[in-house]
Short mmCIF file of N, CA and C in Angstrom, two decimals:
data_model
loop_
_atom_site.label_atom_id
_atom_site.label_comp_id
_atom_site.label_asym_id
_atom_site.label_seq_id
_atom_site.Cartn_x
_atom_site.Cartn_y
_atom_site.Cartn_z
N MET A 1 -34.72 -56.49 -25.67
CA MET A 1 -35.42 -55.97 -26.82
C MET A 1 -34.40 -55.32 -27.75
N ALA A 2 -34.52 -55.57 -29.01
CA ALA A 2 -33.57 -55.07 -30.00
C ALA A 2 -33.75 -53.57 -30.23
N ASP A 3 -32.66 -52.91 -30.54
CA ASP A 3 -32.71 -51.49 -30.91
C ASP A 3 -32.86 -51.40 -32.42
N LEU A 4 -34.11 -51.35 -32.86
CA LEU A 4 -34.43 -51.30 -34.28
C LEU A 4 -34.91 -49.91 -34.67
N TYR A 5 -34.61 -49.54 -35.89
CA TYR A 5 -34.99 -48.24 -36.41
C TYR A 5 -35.79 -48.42 -37.69
N ALA A 6 -36.84 -47.63 -37.82
CA ALA A 6 -37.57 -47.52 -39.07
C ALA A 6 -36.85 -46.47 -39.90
N VAL A 7 -36.43 -46.86 -41.09
CA VAL A 7 -35.73 -45.94 -41.98
C VAL A 7 -36.50 -45.86 -43.29
N ASP A 8 -36.88 -44.65 -43.64
CA ASP A 8 -37.57 -44.38 -44.90
C ASP A 8 -36.70 -43.45 -45.73
N LEU A 9 -36.37 -43.87 -46.94
CA LEU A 9 -35.59 -43.05 -47.85
C LEU A 9 -36.39 -42.83 -49.13
N ALA A 10 -36.38 -41.64 -49.65
CA ALA A 10 -37.04 -41.34 -50.92
C ALA A 10 -36.37 -40.11 -51.53
N PHE A 11 -35.61 -40.31 -52.61
CA PHE A 11 -34.94 -39.20 -53.27
C PHE A 11 -34.52 -39.61 -54.67
N ASP A 12 -34.15 -38.61 -55.45
CA ASP A 12 -33.65 -38.84 -56.80
C ASP A 12 -32.15 -38.60 -56.83
N LEU A 13 -31.49 -39.39 -57.67
CA LEU A 13 -30.06 -39.19 -57.94
C LEU A 13 -29.92 -38.54 -59.31
N LEU A 14 -28.93 -37.69 -59.46
CA LEU A 14 -28.68 -37.00 -60.71
C LEU A 14 -28.32 -37.97 -61.83
N ASP A 15 -28.59 -37.56 -63.06
CA ASP A 15 -28.25 -38.43 -64.19
C ASP A 15 -26.75 -38.53 -64.41
N THR A 16 -25.97 -37.70 -63.72
CA THR A 16 -24.50 -37.76 -63.80
C THR A 16 -23.89 -38.70 -62.76
N THR A 17 -24.73 -39.40 -62.00
CA THR A 17 -24.24 -40.31 -60.97
C THR A 17 -23.39 -41.40 -61.63
N PRO A 18 -22.15 -41.61 -61.17
CA PRO A 18 -21.27 -42.61 -61.77
C PRO A 18 -21.84 -44.03 -61.68
N ASP A 19 -21.50 -44.83 -62.67
CA ASP A 19 -21.96 -46.22 -62.71
C ASP A 19 -21.57 -47.00 -61.46
N ALA A 20 -20.39 -46.73 -60.91
CA ALA A 20 -19.95 -47.44 -59.70
C ALA A 20 -20.86 -47.13 -58.52
N VAL A 21 -21.35 -45.90 -58.42
CA VAL A 21 -22.26 -45.52 -57.34
C VAL A 21 -23.61 -46.20 -57.55
N LEU A 22 -24.10 -46.21 -58.78
CA LEU A 22 -25.37 -46.88 -59.09
C LEU A 22 -25.27 -48.37 -58.77
N ALA A 23 -24.13 -48.97 -59.07
CA ALA A 23 -23.92 -50.39 -58.77
C ALA A 23 -23.96 -50.64 -57.27
N GLU A 24 -23.42 -49.71 -56.50
CA GLU A 24 -23.42 -49.86 -55.04
C GLU A 24 -24.85 -49.79 -54.49
N VAL A 25 -25.67 -48.90 -55.05
CA VAL A 25 -27.08 -48.83 -54.65
C VAL A 25 -27.75 -50.17 -54.94
N ARG A 26 -27.55 -50.68 -56.13
CA ARG A 26 -28.17 -51.96 -56.51
C ARG A 26 -27.70 -53.09 -55.59
N ARG A 27 -26.43 -53.07 -55.21
CA ARG A 27 -25.90 -54.10 -54.31
C ARG A 27 -26.62 -54.07 -52.96
N HIS A 28 -26.90 -52.86 -52.47
CA HIS A 28 -27.59 -52.73 -51.18
C HIS A 28 -29.06 -53.18 -51.25
N LEU A 29 -29.60 -53.25 -52.45
CA LEU A 29 -31.00 -53.64 -52.63
C LEU A 29 -31.17 -55.14 -52.89
N THR A 30 -30.07 -55.87 -52.98
CA THR A 30 -30.14 -57.30 -53.29
C THR A 30 -29.41 -58.13 -52.25
N GLY A 31 -29.63 -59.43 -52.31
CA GLY A 31 -28.94 -60.37 -51.42
C GLY A 31 -29.15 -60.02 -49.97
N ASP A 32 -28.04 -59.87 -49.25
CA ASP A 32 -28.14 -59.49 -47.83
C ASP A 32 -27.81 -58.02 -47.63
N GLY A 33 -28.02 -57.21 -48.68
CA GLY A 33 -27.73 -55.78 -48.63
C GLY A 33 -28.58 -55.05 -47.61
N LEU A 34 -28.13 -53.88 -47.26
CA LEU A 34 -28.76 -53.04 -46.23
C LEU A 34 -30.24 -52.76 -46.51
N LEU A 35 -30.59 -52.60 -47.79
CA LEU A 35 -31.95 -52.23 -48.17
C LEU A 35 -32.69 -53.38 -48.86
N SER A 36 -32.23 -54.61 -48.66
CA SER A 36 -32.78 -55.75 -49.40
C SER A 36 -33.99 -56.45 -48.79
N PRO A 37 -34.21 -56.41 -47.47
CA PRO A 37 -35.36 -57.15 -46.94
C PRO A 37 -36.69 -56.69 -47.55
N ARG A 38 -37.57 -57.68 -47.78
CA ARG A 38 -38.91 -57.43 -48.29
C ARG A 38 -39.90 -58.20 -47.44
N GLY A 39 -41.13 -57.72 -47.39
CA GLY A 39 -42.17 -58.41 -46.65
C GLY A 39 -42.52 -57.69 -45.37
N PRO A 40 -43.26 -58.36 -44.49
CA PRO A 40 -43.71 -57.73 -43.24
C PRO A 40 -42.54 -57.34 -42.34
N ALA A 41 -42.64 -56.17 -41.75
CA ALA A 41 -41.65 -55.72 -40.78
C ALA A 41 -41.88 -56.42 -39.45
N TRP A 42 -40.81 -56.62 -38.69
CA TRP A 42 -40.91 -57.34 -37.42
C TRP A 42 -41.45 -56.46 -36.31
N ARG A 43 -40.88 -55.24 -36.13
CA ARG A 43 -41.25 -54.38 -35.00
C ARG A 43 -41.92 -53.06 -35.41
N ILE A 44 -41.66 -52.56 -36.61
CA ILE A 44 -42.11 -51.21 -36.96
C ILE A 44 -43.46 -51.20 -37.66
N GLY A 45 -43.99 -52.36 -37.98
CA GLY A 45 -45.27 -52.43 -38.68
C GLY A 45 -45.10 -52.17 -40.16
N GLY A 46 -46.13 -52.52 -40.91
CA GLY A 46 -46.09 -52.30 -42.35
C GLY A 46 -45.17 -53.26 -43.07
N MET A 47 -44.81 -52.89 -44.28
CA MET A 47 -43.99 -53.73 -45.14
C MET A 47 -42.61 -53.11 -45.35
N LEU A 48 -41.63 -53.97 -45.60
CA LEU A 48 -40.28 -53.54 -45.95
C LEU A 48 -40.18 -53.57 -47.47
N VAL A 49 -39.70 -52.47 -48.05
CA VAL A 49 -39.61 -52.36 -49.50
C VAL A 49 -38.30 -51.68 -49.89
N GLY A 50 -37.95 -51.82 -51.14
CA GLY A 50 -36.81 -51.13 -51.72
C GLY A 50 -36.93 -51.15 -53.23
N GLU A 51 -37.00 -49.97 -53.82
CA GLU A 51 -37.14 -49.84 -55.27
C GLU A 51 -36.13 -48.84 -55.80
N PHE A 52 -35.58 -49.13 -56.98
CA PHE A 52 -34.61 -48.25 -57.61
C PHE A 52 -34.79 -48.35 -59.11
N GLY A 53 -34.93 -47.21 -59.76
CA GLY A 53 -35.10 -47.21 -61.20
C GLY A 53 -35.05 -45.81 -61.75
N PRO A 54 -35.31 -45.69 -63.06
CA PRO A 54 -35.29 -44.37 -63.68
C PRO A 54 -36.28 -43.41 -63.03
N ALA A 55 -35.85 -42.17 -62.83
CA ALA A 55 -36.70 -41.13 -62.24
C ALA A 55 -37.62 -40.56 -63.31
N GLU A 56 -38.68 -39.90 -62.87
CA GLU A 56 -39.58 -39.22 -63.79
C GLU A 56 -38.82 -38.19 -64.61
N ARG A 57 -37.94 -37.45 -63.92
CA ARG A 57 -37.01 -36.55 -64.61
C ARG A 57 -35.76 -37.36 -64.89
N ASP A 58 -34.79 -36.79 -65.55
CA ASP A 58 -33.53 -37.49 -65.79
C ASP A 58 -32.91 -37.94 -64.48
N GLY A 59 -32.28 -39.08 -64.48
CA GLY A 59 -31.62 -39.58 -63.29
C GLY A 59 -32.28 -40.83 -62.78
N TRP A 60 -32.14 -41.05 -61.47
CA TRP A 60 -32.57 -42.30 -60.84
C TRP A 60 -33.37 -41.99 -59.59
N ALA A 61 -34.32 -42.84 -59.26
CA ALA A 61 -35.15 -42.67 -58.07
C ALA A 61 -34.93 -43.85 -57.13
N LEU A 62 -34.76 -43.55 -55.85
CA LEU A 62 -34.61 -44.57 -54.82
C LEU A 62 -35.70 -44.36 -53.77
N THR A 63 -36.41 -45.42 -53.47
CA THR A 63 -37.38 -45.42 -52.38
C THR A 63 -37.17 -46.70 -51.59
N ALA A 64 -37.03 -46.58 -50.28
CA ALA A 64 -36.83 -47.75 -49.43
C ALA A 64 -37.47 -47.51 -48.07
N ARG A 65 -38.06 -48.55 -47.54
CA ARG A 65 -38.56 -48.54 -46.15
C ARG A 65 -38.01 -49.80 -45.52
N GLN A 66 -37.17 -49.63 -44.51
CA GLN A 66 -36.49 -50.76 -43.91
C GLN A 66 -36.50 -50.68 -42.39
N GLU A 67 -36.28 -51.83 -41.79
CA GLU A 67 -36.14 -51.98 -40.34
C GLU A 67 -34.68 -52.33 -40.11
N ILE A 68 -33.93 -51.41 -39.51
CA ILE A 68 -32.48 -51.57 -39.42
C ILE A 68 -32.05 -51.62 -37.97
N HIS A 69 -31.25 -52.65 -37.64
CA HIS A 69 -30.70 -52.77 -36.29
C HIS A 69 -29.62 -51.70 -36.12
N GLU A 70 -29.48 -51.21 -34.90
CA GLU A 70 -28.54 -50.12 -34.63
C GLU A 70 -27.11 -50.43 -35.07
N ASP A 71 -26.70 -51.69 -35.07
CA ASP A 71 -25.33 -52.00 -35.48
C ASP A 71 -25.13 -51.87 -36.98
N ARG A 72 -26.22 -51.68 -37.75
CA ARG A 72 -26.11 -51.46 -39.20
C ARG A 72 -26.25 -49.98 -39.56
N LEU A 73 -26.45 -49.12 -38.55
CA LEU A 73 -26.57 -47.69 -38.83
C LEU A 73 -25.30 -47.10 -39.45
N PRO A 74 -24.09 -47.55 -39.06
CA PRO A 74 -22.89 -47.04 -39.74
C PRO A 74 -22.89 -47.37 -41.24
N ALA A 75 -23.40 -48.52 -41.61
CA ALA A 75 -23.48 -48.86 -43.04
C ALA A 75 -24.45 -47.94 -43.76
N LEU A 76 -25.55 -47.59 -43.11
CA LEU A 76 -26.50 -46.63 -43.68
C LEU A 76 -25.83 -45.27 -43.85
N GLU A 77 -25.10 -44.84 -42.83
CA GLU A 77 -24.39 -43.57 -42.92
C GLU A 77 -23.38 -43.58 -44.06
N ASP A 78 -22.64 -44.68 -44.21
CA ASP A 78 -21.67 -44.80 -45.31
C ASP A 78 -22.37 -44.70 -46.66
N LEU A 79 -23.51 -45.36 -46.80
CA LEU A 79 -24.25 -45.31 -48.06
C LEU A 79 -24.71 -43.88 -48.35
N LEU A 80 -25.25 -43.21 -47.35
CA LEU A 80 -25.70 -41.83 -47.55
C LEU A 80 -24.54 -40.90 -47.88
N LEU A 81 -23.37 -41.12 -47.27
CA LEU A 81 -22.19 -40.31 -47.59
C LEU A 81 -21.77 -40.51 -49.04
N LEU A 82 -21.87 -41.75 -49.52
CA LEU A 82 -21.55 -42.04 -50.92
C LEU A 82 -22.53 -41.36 -51.87
N LEU A 83 -23.81 -41.36 -51.49
CA LEU A 83 -24.85 -40.85 -52.38
C LEU A 83 -25.03 -39.34 -52.32
N THR A 84 -24.66 -38.71 -51.22
CA THR A 84 -24.94 -37.29 -51.00
C THR A 84 -24.52 -36.39 -52.17
N PRO A 85 -23.34 -36.54 -52.74
CA PRO A 85 -22.97 -35.63 -53.84
C PRO A 85 -23.84 -35.81 -55.09
N HIS A 86 -24.60 -36.88 -55.14
CA HIS A 86 -25.38 -37.20 -56.34
C HIS A 86 -26.88 -37.03 -56.14
N ILE A 87 -27.30 -36.67 -54.92
CA ILE A 87 -28.72 -36.49 -54.64
C ILE A 87 -29.18 -35.17 -55.24
N ARG A 88 -30.32 -35.23 -55.93
CA ARG A 88 -30.89 -34.01 -56.51
C ARG A 88 -31.42 -33.14 -55.37
N PRO A 89 -30.81 -31.96 -55.18
CA PRO A 89 -31.27 -31.09 -54.09
C PRO A 89 -32.55 -30.37 -54.51
N PRO A 90 -33.16 -29.67 -53.62
CA PRO A 90 -32.90 -29.58 -52.18
C PRO A 90 -33.87 -30.47 -51.43
N GLY A 91 -33.82 -30.38 -50.10
CA GLY A 91 -34.87 -30.93 -49.28
C GLY A 91 -34.61 -32.22 -48.57
N PRO A 92 -35.70 -32.78 -48.04
CA PRO A 92 -35.59 -34.01 -47.26
C PRO A 92 -35.29 -35.20 -48.14
N VAL A 93 -34.54 -36.15 -47.58
CA VAL A 93 -34.23 -37.39 -48.30
C VAL A 93 -34.85 -38.60 -47.60
N GLY A 94 -35.35 -38.40 -46.38
CA GLY A 94 -35.96 -39.51 -45.66
C GLY A 94 -36.20 -39.17 -44.21
N ARG A 95 -36.37 -40.24 -43.44
CA ARG A 95 -36.58 -40.09 -42.00
C ARG A 95 -36.12 -41.37 -41.30
N ILE A 96 -35.85 -41.21 -40.01
CA ILE A 96 -35.41 -42.34 -39.19
C ILE A 96 -36.11 -42.25 -37.84
N ARG A 97 -36.55 -43.40 -37.33
CA ARG A 97 -37.30 -43.43 -36.07
C ARG A 97 -36.94 -44.69 -35.30
N HIS A 98 -36.54 -44.51 -34.03
CA HIS A 98 -36.38 -45.68 -33.16
C HIS A 98 -37.75 -46.32 -33.01
N HIS A 99 -37.82 -47.64 -33.00
CA HIS A 99 -39.13 -48.30 -33.04
C HIS A 99 -40.02 -47.99 -31.84
N THR A 100 -39.45 -47.46 -30.74
CA THR A 100 -40.28 -47.12 -29.58
C THR A 100 -40.74 -45.66 -29.59
N HIS A 101 -40.25 -44.85 -30.53
CA HIS A 101 -40.63 -43.44 -30.59
C HIS A 101 -41.85 -43.27 -31.48
N GLU A 102 -42.62 -42.24 -31.18
CA GLU A 102 -43.81 -41.96 -31.98
C GLU A 102 -43.50 -41.13 -33.22
N SER A 103 -42.47 -40.29 -33.16
CA SER A 103 -42.18 -39.41 -34.28
C SER A 103 -40.75 -39.60 -34.76
N PRO A 104 -40.54 -39.46 -36.07
CA PRO A 104 -39.20 -39.67 -36.64
C PRO A 104 -38.37 -38.39 -36.63
N ASP A 105 -37.08 -38.56 -36.84
CA ASP A 105 -36.18 -37.47 -37.16
C ASP A 105 -36.12 -37.39 -38.69
N LEU A 106 -36.03 -36.19 -39.22
CA LEU A 106 -35.92 -36.01 -40.66
C LEU A 106 -34.46 -36.14 -41.09
N LEU A 107 -34.25 -36.70 -42.26
CA LEU A 107 -32.95 -36.73 -42.90
C LEU A 107 -33.03 -35.74 -44.05
N VAL A 108 -32.20 -34.68 -43.98
CA VAL A 108 -32.31 -33.57 -44.92
C VAL A 108 -30.96 -33.28 -45.55
N LEU A 109 -30.97 -32.99 -46.83
CA LEU A 109 -29.75 -32.58 -47.53
C LEU A 109 -29.50 -31.10 -47.25
N ARG A 110 -28.37 -30.84 -46.58
CA ARG A 110 -28.00 -29.46 -46.22
C ARG A 110 -26.52 -29.25 -46.51
N GLU A 111 -26.24 -28.25 -47.31
CA GLU A 111 -24.85 -27.87 -47.59
C GLU A 111 -23.99 -29.06 -47.99
N GLY A 112 -24.53 -29.89 -48.86
CA GLY A 112 -23.77 -31.01 -49.40
C GLY A 112 -23.64 -32.23 -48.53
N ARG A 113 -24.46 -32.31 -47.46
CA ARG A 113 -24.42 -33.51 -46.63
C ARG A 113 -25.81 -33.80 -46.08
N VAL A 114 -26.02 -35.03 -45.67
CA VAL A 114 -27.30 -35.42 -45.07
C VAL A 114 -27.17 -35.22 -43.57
N VAL A 115 -28.11 -34.46 -43.00
CA VAL A 115 -28.13 -34.22 -41.56
C VAL A 115 -29.43 -34.73 -40.98
N GLN A 116 -29.38 -35.12 -39.72
CA GLN A 116 -30.54 -35.62 -39.00
C GLN A 116 -31.11 -34.50 -38.15
N LEU A 117 -32.37 -34.16 -38.40
CA LEU A 117 -33.04 -33.10 -37.66
C LEU A 117 -34.02 -33.73 -36.68
N ALA A 118 -33.73 -33.61 -35.40
CA ALA A 118 -34.58 -34.20 -34.37
C ALA A 118 -35.77 -33.31 -34.09
N LEU A 119 -36.92 -33.93 -33.94
CA LEU A 119 -38.11 -33.21 -33.53
C LEU A 119 -38.12 -33.11 -32.01
N ASP A 120 -38.77 -32.11 -31.47
CA ASP A 120 -38.87 -31.93 -30.04
C ASP A 120 -39.74 -33.05 -29.47
N ARG A 121 -39.20 -33.83 -28.53
CA ARG A 121 -39.93 -34.99 -27.98
C ARG A 121 -40.32 -34.76 -26.53
N ARG A 122 -40.69 -33.57 -26.17
CA ARG A 122 -41.09 -33.30 -24.79
C ARG A 122 -42.35 -34.02 -24.43
#
């Protein structure tokens, strides 16, 4: 059985985000990019989506729900490291859940980096 993760991202990027960073986000949303799959999810249920465009406030909004194999988690981490300085603080930026778990871990912007906060799974 594959080690798949449900990854949900939803946050705004500042209007000062460099064009090269915005281009990298767009690259991940197209072709075989990390956030590009669309349609029914294989193991996590629901649909796979990825949207990026102007935010209600100045800047950019990213929303994605993806099913990611564990070997692509480093690419997700790299993307979040690239985006972290440009994420409009404060608060949560998403969540991640192994497909066999009932509850996700939160992804939260803290002190200039995204950290994973595990819920108690007793």
